[in-house]
Coordinates of C-alpha atoms in Angstrom, one line a residue:
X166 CA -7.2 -64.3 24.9
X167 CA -3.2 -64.0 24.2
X168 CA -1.7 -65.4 21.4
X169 CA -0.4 -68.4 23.7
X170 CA -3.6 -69.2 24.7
X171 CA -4.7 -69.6 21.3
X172 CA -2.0 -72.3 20.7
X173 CA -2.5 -74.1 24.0
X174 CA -6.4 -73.9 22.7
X175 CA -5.7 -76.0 19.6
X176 CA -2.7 -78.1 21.3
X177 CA -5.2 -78.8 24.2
X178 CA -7.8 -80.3 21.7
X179 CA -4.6 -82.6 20.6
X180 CA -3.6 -83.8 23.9
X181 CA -7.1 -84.5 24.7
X182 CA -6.5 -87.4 21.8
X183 CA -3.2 -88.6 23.2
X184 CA -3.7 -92.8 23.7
X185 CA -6.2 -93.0 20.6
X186 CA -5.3 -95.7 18.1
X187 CA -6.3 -98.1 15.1
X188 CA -5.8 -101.2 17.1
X189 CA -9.8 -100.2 19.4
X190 CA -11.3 -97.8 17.1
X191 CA -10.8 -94.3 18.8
X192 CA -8.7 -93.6 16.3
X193 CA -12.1 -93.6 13.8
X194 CA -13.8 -90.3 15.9
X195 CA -10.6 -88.3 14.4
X196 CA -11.5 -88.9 10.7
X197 CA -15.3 -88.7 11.7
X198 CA -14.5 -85.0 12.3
X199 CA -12.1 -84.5 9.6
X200 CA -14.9 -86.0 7.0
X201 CA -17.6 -84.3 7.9
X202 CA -16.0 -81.0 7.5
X203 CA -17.6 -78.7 4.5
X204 CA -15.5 -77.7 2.4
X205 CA -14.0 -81.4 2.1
X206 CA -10.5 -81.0 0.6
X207 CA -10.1 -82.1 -2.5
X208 CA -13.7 -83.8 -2.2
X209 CA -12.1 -87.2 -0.6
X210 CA -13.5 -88.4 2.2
X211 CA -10.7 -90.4 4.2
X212 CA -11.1 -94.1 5.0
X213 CA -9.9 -95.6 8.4
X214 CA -7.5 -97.1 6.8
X215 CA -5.8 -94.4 5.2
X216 CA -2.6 -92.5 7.0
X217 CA -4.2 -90.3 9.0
X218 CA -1.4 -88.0 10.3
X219 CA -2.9 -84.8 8.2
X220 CA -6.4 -85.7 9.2
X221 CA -5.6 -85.8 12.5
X222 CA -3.7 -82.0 13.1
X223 CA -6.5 -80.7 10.4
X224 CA -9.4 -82.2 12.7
X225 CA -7.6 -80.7 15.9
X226 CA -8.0 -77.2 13.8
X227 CA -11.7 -78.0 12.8
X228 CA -12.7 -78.6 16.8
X229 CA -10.4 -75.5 17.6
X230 CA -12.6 -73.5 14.9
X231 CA -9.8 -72.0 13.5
X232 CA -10.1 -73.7 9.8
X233 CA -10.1 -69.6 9.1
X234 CA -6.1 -69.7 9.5
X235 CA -5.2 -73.6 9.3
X236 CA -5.6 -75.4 6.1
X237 CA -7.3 -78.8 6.3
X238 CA -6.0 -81.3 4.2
X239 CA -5.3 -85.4 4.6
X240 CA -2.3 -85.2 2.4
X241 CA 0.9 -83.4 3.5
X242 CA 2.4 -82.7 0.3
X243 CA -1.3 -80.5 -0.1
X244 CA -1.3 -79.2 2.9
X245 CA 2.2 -77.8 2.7
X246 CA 1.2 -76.4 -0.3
X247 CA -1.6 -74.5 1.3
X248 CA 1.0 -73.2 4.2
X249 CA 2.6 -71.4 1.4
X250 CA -0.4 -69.6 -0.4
X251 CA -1.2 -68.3 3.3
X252 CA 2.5 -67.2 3.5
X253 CA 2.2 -69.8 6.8
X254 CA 5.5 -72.2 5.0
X255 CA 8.9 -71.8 7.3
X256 CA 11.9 -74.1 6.5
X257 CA 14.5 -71.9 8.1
X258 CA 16.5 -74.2 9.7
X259 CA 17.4 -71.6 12.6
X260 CA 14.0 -71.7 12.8
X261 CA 12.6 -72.5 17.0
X262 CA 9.0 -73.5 16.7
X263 CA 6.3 -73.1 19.5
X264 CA 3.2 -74.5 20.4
X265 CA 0.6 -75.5 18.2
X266 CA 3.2 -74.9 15.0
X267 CA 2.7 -77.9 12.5
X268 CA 5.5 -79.9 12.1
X269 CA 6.7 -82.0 8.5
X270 CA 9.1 -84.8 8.2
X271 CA 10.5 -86.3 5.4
X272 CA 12.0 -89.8 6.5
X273 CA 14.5 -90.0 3.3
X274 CA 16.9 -86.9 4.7
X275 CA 20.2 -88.0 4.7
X276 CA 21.1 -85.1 7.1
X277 CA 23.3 -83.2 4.8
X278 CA 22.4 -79.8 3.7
X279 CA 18.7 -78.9 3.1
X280 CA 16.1 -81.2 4.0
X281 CA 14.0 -80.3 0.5
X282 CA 12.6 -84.2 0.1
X283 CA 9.1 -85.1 -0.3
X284 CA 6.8 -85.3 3.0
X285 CA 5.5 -87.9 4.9
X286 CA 4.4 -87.0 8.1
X287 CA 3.0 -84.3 10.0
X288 CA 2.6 -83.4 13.6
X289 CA 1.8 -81.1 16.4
X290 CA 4.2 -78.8 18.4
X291 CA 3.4 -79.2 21.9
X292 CA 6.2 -77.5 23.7
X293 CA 9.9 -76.9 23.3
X294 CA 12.1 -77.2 26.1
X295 CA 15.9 -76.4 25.8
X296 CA 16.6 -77.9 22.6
X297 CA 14.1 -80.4 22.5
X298 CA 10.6 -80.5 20.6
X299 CA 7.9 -82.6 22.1
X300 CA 5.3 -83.2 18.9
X301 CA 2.0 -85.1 19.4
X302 CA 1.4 -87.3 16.0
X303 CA -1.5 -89.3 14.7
X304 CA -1.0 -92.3 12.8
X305 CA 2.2 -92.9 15.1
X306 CA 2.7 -96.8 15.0
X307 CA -1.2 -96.7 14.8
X308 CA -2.3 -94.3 17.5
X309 CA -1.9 -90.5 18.6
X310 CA 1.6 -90.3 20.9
X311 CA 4.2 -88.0 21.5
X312 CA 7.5 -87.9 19.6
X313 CA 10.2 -86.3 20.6
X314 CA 13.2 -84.4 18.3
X315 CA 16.1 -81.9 18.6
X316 CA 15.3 -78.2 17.2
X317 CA 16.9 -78.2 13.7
X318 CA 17.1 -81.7 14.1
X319 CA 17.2 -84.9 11.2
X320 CA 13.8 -85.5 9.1
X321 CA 12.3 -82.1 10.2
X322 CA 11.2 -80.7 6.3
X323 CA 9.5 -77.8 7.5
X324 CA 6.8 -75.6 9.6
X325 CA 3.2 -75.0 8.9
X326 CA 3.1 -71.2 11.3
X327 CA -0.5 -70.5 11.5
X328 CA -1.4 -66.9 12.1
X329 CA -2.7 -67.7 15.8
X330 CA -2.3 -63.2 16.9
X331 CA -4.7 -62.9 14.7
X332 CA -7.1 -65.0 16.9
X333 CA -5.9 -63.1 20.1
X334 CA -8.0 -60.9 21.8
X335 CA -11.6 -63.4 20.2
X336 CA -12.6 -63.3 23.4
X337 CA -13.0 -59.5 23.5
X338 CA -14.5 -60.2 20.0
X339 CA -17.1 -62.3 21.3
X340 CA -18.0 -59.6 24.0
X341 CA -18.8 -57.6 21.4
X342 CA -20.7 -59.9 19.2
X343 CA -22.9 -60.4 22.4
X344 CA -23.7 -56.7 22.3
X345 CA -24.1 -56.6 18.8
X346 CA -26.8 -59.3 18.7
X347 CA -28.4 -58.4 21.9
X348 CA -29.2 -54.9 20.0
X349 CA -30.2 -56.4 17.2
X350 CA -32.6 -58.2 19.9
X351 CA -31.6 -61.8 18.9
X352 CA -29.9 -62.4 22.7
X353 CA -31.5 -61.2 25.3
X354 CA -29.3 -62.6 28.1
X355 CA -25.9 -60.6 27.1
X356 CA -24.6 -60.6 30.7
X357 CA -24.8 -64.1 30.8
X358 CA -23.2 -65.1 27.2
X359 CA -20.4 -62.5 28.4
X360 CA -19.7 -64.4 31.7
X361 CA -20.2 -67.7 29.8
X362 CA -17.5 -66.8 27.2
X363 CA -15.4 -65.3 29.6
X364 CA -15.4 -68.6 32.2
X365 CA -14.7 -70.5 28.9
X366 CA -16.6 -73.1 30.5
X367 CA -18.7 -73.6 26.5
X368 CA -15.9 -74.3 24.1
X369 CA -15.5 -72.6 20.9
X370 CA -18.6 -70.5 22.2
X371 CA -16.7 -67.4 21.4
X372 CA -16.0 -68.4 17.5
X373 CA -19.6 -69.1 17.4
X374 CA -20.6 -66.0 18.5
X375 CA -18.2 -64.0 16.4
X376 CA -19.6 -66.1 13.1
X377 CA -22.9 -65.6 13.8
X378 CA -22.5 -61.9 14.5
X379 CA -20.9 -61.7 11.4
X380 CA -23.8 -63.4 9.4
X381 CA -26.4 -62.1 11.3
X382 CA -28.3 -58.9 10.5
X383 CA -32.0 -58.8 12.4
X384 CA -33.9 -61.4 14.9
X385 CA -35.8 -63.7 13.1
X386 CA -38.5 -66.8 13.9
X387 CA -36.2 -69.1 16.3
X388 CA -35.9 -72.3 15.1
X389 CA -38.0 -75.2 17.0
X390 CA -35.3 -77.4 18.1
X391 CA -31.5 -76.8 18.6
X392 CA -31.0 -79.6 16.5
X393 CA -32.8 -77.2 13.8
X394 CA -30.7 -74.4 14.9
X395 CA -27.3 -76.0 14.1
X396 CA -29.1 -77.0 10.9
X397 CA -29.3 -73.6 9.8
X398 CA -26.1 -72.4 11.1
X399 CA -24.3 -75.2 9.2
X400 CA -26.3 -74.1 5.9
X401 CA -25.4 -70.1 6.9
X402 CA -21.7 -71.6 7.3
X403 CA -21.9 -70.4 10.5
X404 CA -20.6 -74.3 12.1
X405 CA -18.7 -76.5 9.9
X406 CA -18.3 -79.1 13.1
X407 CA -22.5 -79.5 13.8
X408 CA -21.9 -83.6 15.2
X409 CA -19.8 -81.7 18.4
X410 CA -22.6 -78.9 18.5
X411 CA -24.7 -82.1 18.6
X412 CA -23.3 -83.7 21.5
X413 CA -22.7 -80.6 23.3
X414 CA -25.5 -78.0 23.3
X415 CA -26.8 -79.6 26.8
X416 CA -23.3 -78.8 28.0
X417 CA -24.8 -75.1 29.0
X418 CA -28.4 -74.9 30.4
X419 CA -29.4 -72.2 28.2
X420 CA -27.2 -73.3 24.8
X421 CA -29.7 -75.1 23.2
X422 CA -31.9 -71.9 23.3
X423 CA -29.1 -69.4 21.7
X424 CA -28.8 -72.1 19.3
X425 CA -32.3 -72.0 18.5
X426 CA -32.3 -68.0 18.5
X427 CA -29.0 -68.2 16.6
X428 CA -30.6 -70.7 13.5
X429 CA -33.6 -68.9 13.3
X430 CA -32.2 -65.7 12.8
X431 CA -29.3 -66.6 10.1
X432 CA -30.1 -66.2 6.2

Protein backbone atom coordinates (compact mmCIF):
# COMPACT_ATOMS: atom_id res chain seq x y z
CA UNK A 1 0.00 0.00 0.00
CA UNK A 2 1.54 3.59 -1.14
CA UNK A 3 1.37 6.41 0.89
CA UNK A 4 -1.69 7.80 -1.36
CA UNK A 5 -3.49 4.93 -0.77
CA UNK A 6 -3.23 5.31 2.85
CA UNK A 7 -4.91 8.86 2.61
CA UNK A 8 -7.56 7.80 0.13
CA UNK A 9 -8.02 4.84 2.88
CA UNK A 10 -8.97 7.34 5.62
CA UNK A 11 -10.60 10.05 3.08
CA UNK A 12 -12.66 7.11 1.72
CA UNK A 13 -14.10 6.25 5.27
CA UNK A 14 -15.06 10.26 5.21
CA UNK A 15 -16.81 10.32 2.00
CA UNK A 16 -18.62 7.26 2.84
CA UNK A 17 -20.32 9.89 5.60
CA UNK A 18 -21.02 12.58 3.10
CA UNK A 19 -25.13 13.43 3.46
CA UNK A 20 -25.13 12.54 7.28
CA UNK A 21 -26.75 15.14 9.56
CA UNK A 22 -28.44 16.18 12.95
CA UNK A 23 -31.71 16.99 11.42
CA UNK A 24 -32.40 12.39 10.89
CA UNK A 25 -29.96 11.06 13.24
CA UNK A 26 -27.04 9.64 11.11
CA UNK A 27 -25.13 12.10 12.34
CA UNK A 28 -25.42 10.05 15.99
CA UNK A 29 -23.34 6.75 14.43
CA UNK A 30 -20.25 9.31 14.15
CA UNK A 31 -20.08 10.10 17.92
CA UNK A 32 -21.17 6.41 18.59
CA UNK A 33 -17.70 5.57 17.19
CA UNK A 34 -15.85 8.50 18.51
CA UNK A 35 -17.24 7.44 22.21
CA UNK A 36 -16.62 4.19 22.34
CA UNK A 37 -13.06 4.58 21.54
CA UNK A 38 -10.48 3.55 24.63
CA UNK A 39 -8.51 5.76 25.43
CA UNK A 40 -11.44 8.45 25.57
CA UNK A 41 -9.78 11.83 25.36
CA UNK A 42 -9.78 13.76 28.09
CA UNK A 43 -12.41 11.14 29.59
CA UNK A 44 -15.55 13.05 27.98
CA UNK A 45 -17.85 11.32 26.23
CA UNK A 46 -19.48 13.63 23.50
CA UNK A 47 -23.26 14.34 23.55
CA UNK A 48 -25.19 14.62 20.16
CA UNK A 49 -25.55 17.87 20.77
CA UNK A 50 -22.17 18.93 21.02
CA UNK A 51 -20.01 20.39 17.86
CA UNK A 52 -18.99 17.50 16.49
CA UNK A 53 -16.44 18.62 13.72
CA UNK A 54 -13.29 16.99 15.84
CA UNK A 55 -15.35 13.97 16.55
CA UNK A 56 -16.17 13.43 13.29
CA UNK A 57 -12.23 13.57 11.41
CA UNK A 58 -11.10 11.68 14.79
CA UNK A 59 -13.88 8.81 14.27
CA UNK A 60 -12.80 8.67 10.46
CA UNK A 61 -9.11 7.89 12.00
CA UNK A 62 -10.57 5.30 14.54
CA UNK A 63 -12.46 3.26 11.54
CA UNK A 64 -9.18 3.81 9.37
CA UNK A 65 -7.17 2.17 12.50
CA UNK A 66 -4.67 4.65 12.34
CA UNK A 67 -5.32 6.30 15.92
CA UNK A 68 -1.40 5.13 15.99
CA UNK A 69 -0.51 8.42 14.00
CA UNK A 70 -3.89 10.64 14.27
CA UNK A 71 -4.73 12.13 17.53
CA UNK A 72 -8.43 11.78 18.64
CA UNK A 73 -9.85 14.54 20.26
CA UNK A 74 -13.49 16.43 20.11
CA UNK A 75 -11.92 19.78 20.76
CA UNK A 76 -9.79 21.53 18.12
CA UNK A 77 -7.82 23.72 20.21
CA UNK A 78 -6.65 19.89 21.92
CA UNK A 79 -6.21 18.38 19.08
CA UNK A 80 -4.00 20.88 17.54
CA UNK A 81 -2.12 20.66 20.42
CA UNK A 82 -1.53 16.98 20.00
CA UNK A 83 -0.48 17.72 16.16
CA UNK A 84 2.36 19.52 17.70
CA UNK A 85 3.78 16.93 20.28
CA UNK A 86 3.76 14.44 17.23
CA UNK A 87 5.64 17.21 15.21
CA UNK A 88 2.31 16.69 12.82
CA UNK A 89 1.37 20.95 13.28
CA UNK A 90 2.03 22.95 9.77
CA UNK A 91 0.95 26.57 9.46
CA UNK A 92 3.23 27.56 6.63
CA UNK A 93 1.20 29.48 4.59
CA UNK A 94 3.03 28.28 1.28
CA UNK A 95 2.01 25.34 2.61
CA UNK A 96 -0.22 22.81 -0.41
CA UNK A 97 -1.99 20.17 1.55
CA UNK A 98 -3.13 16.68 0.14
CA UNK A 99 -5.51 14.19 0.90
CA UNK A 100 -6.51 13.14 4.15
CA UNK A 101 -4.40 16.26 5.74
CA UNK A 102 -6.65 17.82 8.63
CA UNK A 103 -7.64 21.08 8.04
CA UNK A 104 -8.29 24.18 11.03
CA UNK A 105 -10.20 27.39 10.59
CA UNK A 106 -10.39 30.07 12.72
CA UNK A 107 -13.57 32.24 11.52
CA UNK A 108 -12.26 35.60 13.35
CA UNK A 109 -9.12 36.03 10.65
CA UNK A 110 -9.29 39.30 9.41
CA UNK A 111 -6.93 38.21 6.48
CA UNK A 112 -4.06 40.28 7.29
CA UNK A 113 -0.76 38.72 8.20
CA UNK A 114 -0.84 35.40 10.19
CA UNK A 115 -3.89 33.66 10.84
CA UNK A 116 -2.63 32.84 14.73
CA UNK A 117 -6.54 33.07 16.28
CA UNK A 118 -8.12 30.50 18.25
CA UNK A 119 -9.76 27.44 16.33
CA UNK A 120 -13.11 26.53 15.51
CA UNK A 121 -13.43 24.17 13.06
CA UNK A 122 -11.76 21.20 11.56
CA UNK A 123 -12.06 19.33 8.40
CA UNK A 124 -10.89 16.79 5.97
CA UNK A 125 -8.59 17.29 2.86
CA UNK A 126 -10.15 15.44 0.11
CA UNK A 127 -8.36 16.64 -2.94
CA UNK A 128 -6.68 19.78 -4.23
CA UNK A 129 -7.22 20.74 -7.70
CA UNK A 130 -5.38 23.87 -9.15
CA UNK A 131 -5.71 26.17 -6.34
CA UNK A 132 -8.61 24.89 -4.89
CA UNK A 133 -9.15 22.68 -1.64
CA UNK A 134 -12.17 20.42 -1.54
CA UNK A 135 -12.60 19.65 2.47
CA UNK A 136 -15.34 17.26 3.78
CA UNK A 137 -16.60 18.75 7.30
CA UNK A 138 -18.91 17.40 10.06
CA UNK A 139 -21.01 19.59 11.90
CA UNK A 140 -21.32 21.73 8.56
CA UNK A 141 -24.80 23.56 9.01
CA UNK A 142 -25.66 20.21 10.89
CA UNK A 143 -24.47 17.47 8.59
CA UNK A 144 -21.12 16.10 6.92
CA UNK A 145 -20.63 18.14 3.32
CA UNK A 146 -17.98 19.35 1.32
CA UNK A 147 -16.49 22.86 1.63
CA UNK A 148 -14.56 24.32 -0.71
CA UNK A 149 -11.43 27.09 -0.26
CA UNK A 150 -8.44 28.52 -2.08
CA UNK A 151 -4.89 27.12 -0.95
CA UNK A 152 -3.47 29.78 1.49
CA UNK A 153 -6.75 30.96 1.47
CA UNK A 154 -8.96 33.28 4.52
CA UNK A 155 -9.81 31.32 7.85
CA UNK A 156 -7.41 28.43 7.08
CA UNK A 157 -5.26 28.42 10.83
CA UNK A 158 -3.37 25.52 10.07
CA UNK A 159 -2.61 21.66 9.09
CA UNK A 160 -2.80 18.58 11.18
CA UNK A 161 0.00 16.24 8.57
CA UNK A 162 -0.31 12.85 9.84
CA UNK A 163 2.60 10.53 9.21
CA UNK A 164 0.57 8.41 6.63
CA UNK A 165 4.47 6.76 4.86
CA UNK A 166 4.70 5.39 7.80
CA UNK A 167 1.55 3.25 7.18
CA UNK A 168 2.76 2.50 3.50
CA UNK A 169 3.76 -0.74 2.57
CA UNK A 170 0.98 -2.34 5.95
CA UNK A 171 -0.05 -4.48 3.47
CA UNK A 172 3.32 -6.17 3.07
CA UNK A 173 3.23 -5.94 6.95
CA UNK A 174 0.21 -7.93 7.24
CA UNK A 175 1.84 -10.64 4.80
CA UNK A 176 4.13 -11.09 7.15
CA UNK A 177 2.06 -11.11 10.23
CA UNK A 178 0.19 -14.03 8.47
CA UNK A 179 3.46 -15.96 8.37
CA UNK A 180 4.34 -15.06 11.63
CA UNK A 181 1.22 -16.41 13.22
CA UNK A 182 0.75 -19.27 11.00
CA UNK A 183 4.31 -20.47 12.58
CA UNK A 184 3.33 -19.81 15.65
CA UNK A 185 0.35 -22.20 14.56
CA UNK A 186 -2.42 -19.78 15.48
CA UNK A 187 -3.55 -19.45 11.43
CA UNK A 188 -3.60 -22.21 9.69
CA UNK A 189 -5.06 -20.81 6.44
CA UNK A 190 -2.08 -18.20 5.62
CA UNK A 191 -2.71 -18.43 1.80
CA UNK A 192 -6.01 -17.37 2.28
CA UNK A 193 -5.57 -14.40 4.91
CA UNK A 194 -2.72 -13.30 2.29
CA UNK A 195 -5.23 -13.23 -0.65
CA UNK A 196 -7.86 -11.80 1.67
CA UNK A 197 -5.59 -8.83 2.65
CA UNK A 198 -4.32 -8.41 -0.53
CA UNK A 199 -8.02 -8.17 -2.39
CA UNK A 200 -8.77 -5.72 0.51
CA UNK A 201 -12.10 -7.09 0.21
CA UNK A 202 -12.09 -7.24 4.79
CA UNK A 203 -11.34 -3.70 5.87
CA UNK A 204 -8.70 -2.75 8.28
CA UNK A 205 -7.95 -6.68 8.17
CA UNK A 206 -4.37 -5.78 7.64
CA UNK A 207 -4.06 -3.45 10.88
CA UNK A 208 -5.68 -6.25 12.70
CA UNK A 209 -3.30 -8.62 11.65
CA UNK A 210 -0.30 -6.52 12.29
CA UNK A 211 -1.74 -5.74 16.08
CA UNK A 212 -2.33 -9.00 16.76
CA UNK A 213 1.01 -10.19 15.52
CA UNK A 214 2.49 -7.75 17.58
CA UNK A 215 0.70 -9.03 20.82
CA UNK A 216 0.67 -12.37 20.11
CA UNK A 217 3.38 -14.91 21.16
CA UNK A 218 2.00 -18.78 21.11
CA UNK A 219 -1.60 -20.39 20.05
CA UNK A 220 -3.78 -20.59 22.80
CA UNK A 221 -7.53 -22.18 23.61
CA UNK A 222 -9.72 -20.16 20.84
CA UNK A 223 -12.26 -18.37 22.13
CA UNK A 224 -16.06 -19.87 21.87
CA UNK A 225 -17.65 -17.18 20.00
CA UNK A 226 -16.26 -14.27 17.77
CA UNK A 227 -18.13 -12.09 19.82
CA UNK A 228 -15.62 -13.46 22.71
CA UNK A 229 -12.81 -13.10 20.48
CA UNK A 230 -13.16 -9.31 19.91
CA UNK A 231 -13.70 -9.30 23.62
CA UNK A 232 -10.34 -10.29 24.30
CA UNK A 233 -8.68 -8.47 21.57
CA UNK A 234 -10.34 -5.18 22.86
CA UNK A 235 -8.95 -6.13 26.47
CA UNK A 236 -5.25 -7.06 24.66
CA UNK A 237 -5.74 -3.50 22.91
CA UNK A 238 -5.60 -5.33 19.97
CA UNK A 239 -9.30 -3.39 18.54
CA UNK A 240 -10.25 -0.17 20.01
CA UNK A 241 -13.39 -0.09 17.36
CA UNK A 242 -15.06 -3.82 18.61
CA UNK A 243 -19.05 -2.39 17.65
CA UNK A 244 -17.62 -2.34 13.61
CA UNK A 245 -15.80 -5.86 14.32
CA UNK A 246 -19.36 -6.53 15.59
CA UNK A 247 -21.22 -5.83 12.65
CA UNK A 248 -18.73 -7.05 10.30
CA UNK A 249 -17.09 -10.39 11.19
CA UNK A 250 -19.78 -12.24 8.79
CA UNK A 251 -18.48 -9.88 6.16
CA UNK A 252 -15.68 -12.93 5.36
CA UNK A 253 -16.87 -16.58 5.70
CA UNK A 254 -14.07 -17.59 7.70
CA UNK A 255 -13.49 -14.02 9.91
CA UNK A 256 -15.40 -15.02 12.68
CA UNK A 257 -13.10 -18.02 13.05
CA UNK A 258 -9.58 -15.92 13.00
CA UNK A 259 -11.31 -13.85 15.36
CA UNK A 260 -11.96 -16.60 17.56
CA UNK A 261 -8.25 -18.02 17.02
CA UNK A 262 -7.06 -14.43 17.38
CA UNK A 263 -8.94 -13.83 21.07
CA UNK A 264 -8.00 -16.93 22.32
CA UNK A 265 -4.55 -16.70 21.80
CA UNK A 266 -3.92 -12.86 23.01
CA UNK A 267 -2.66 -12.27 26.75
Amino acid sequence: MTEMQVRQKIVGVMQGWVGRKEANGTHKEIIDIYNAHRPLARGYKVKYTDAWCATTVSAAAIVAGMTDIIPTECGCGAMIELFKRLGCWQENDAYRPLPGDFIFYDWQDSGAGDNLGAPEHVGMVEKVSGNTITVIEGNYSDSVKRRTIKVNGRYIRGYGVPKYGSKAGQESDAVAAVDKLAKLGVINSPEYWKQTVKSGRVKYLDALLVKAAAKITRAGQRSSTPENGIGALVSAGVIDTPDYWLEHYRDDPNLGDLLCALGGAVK
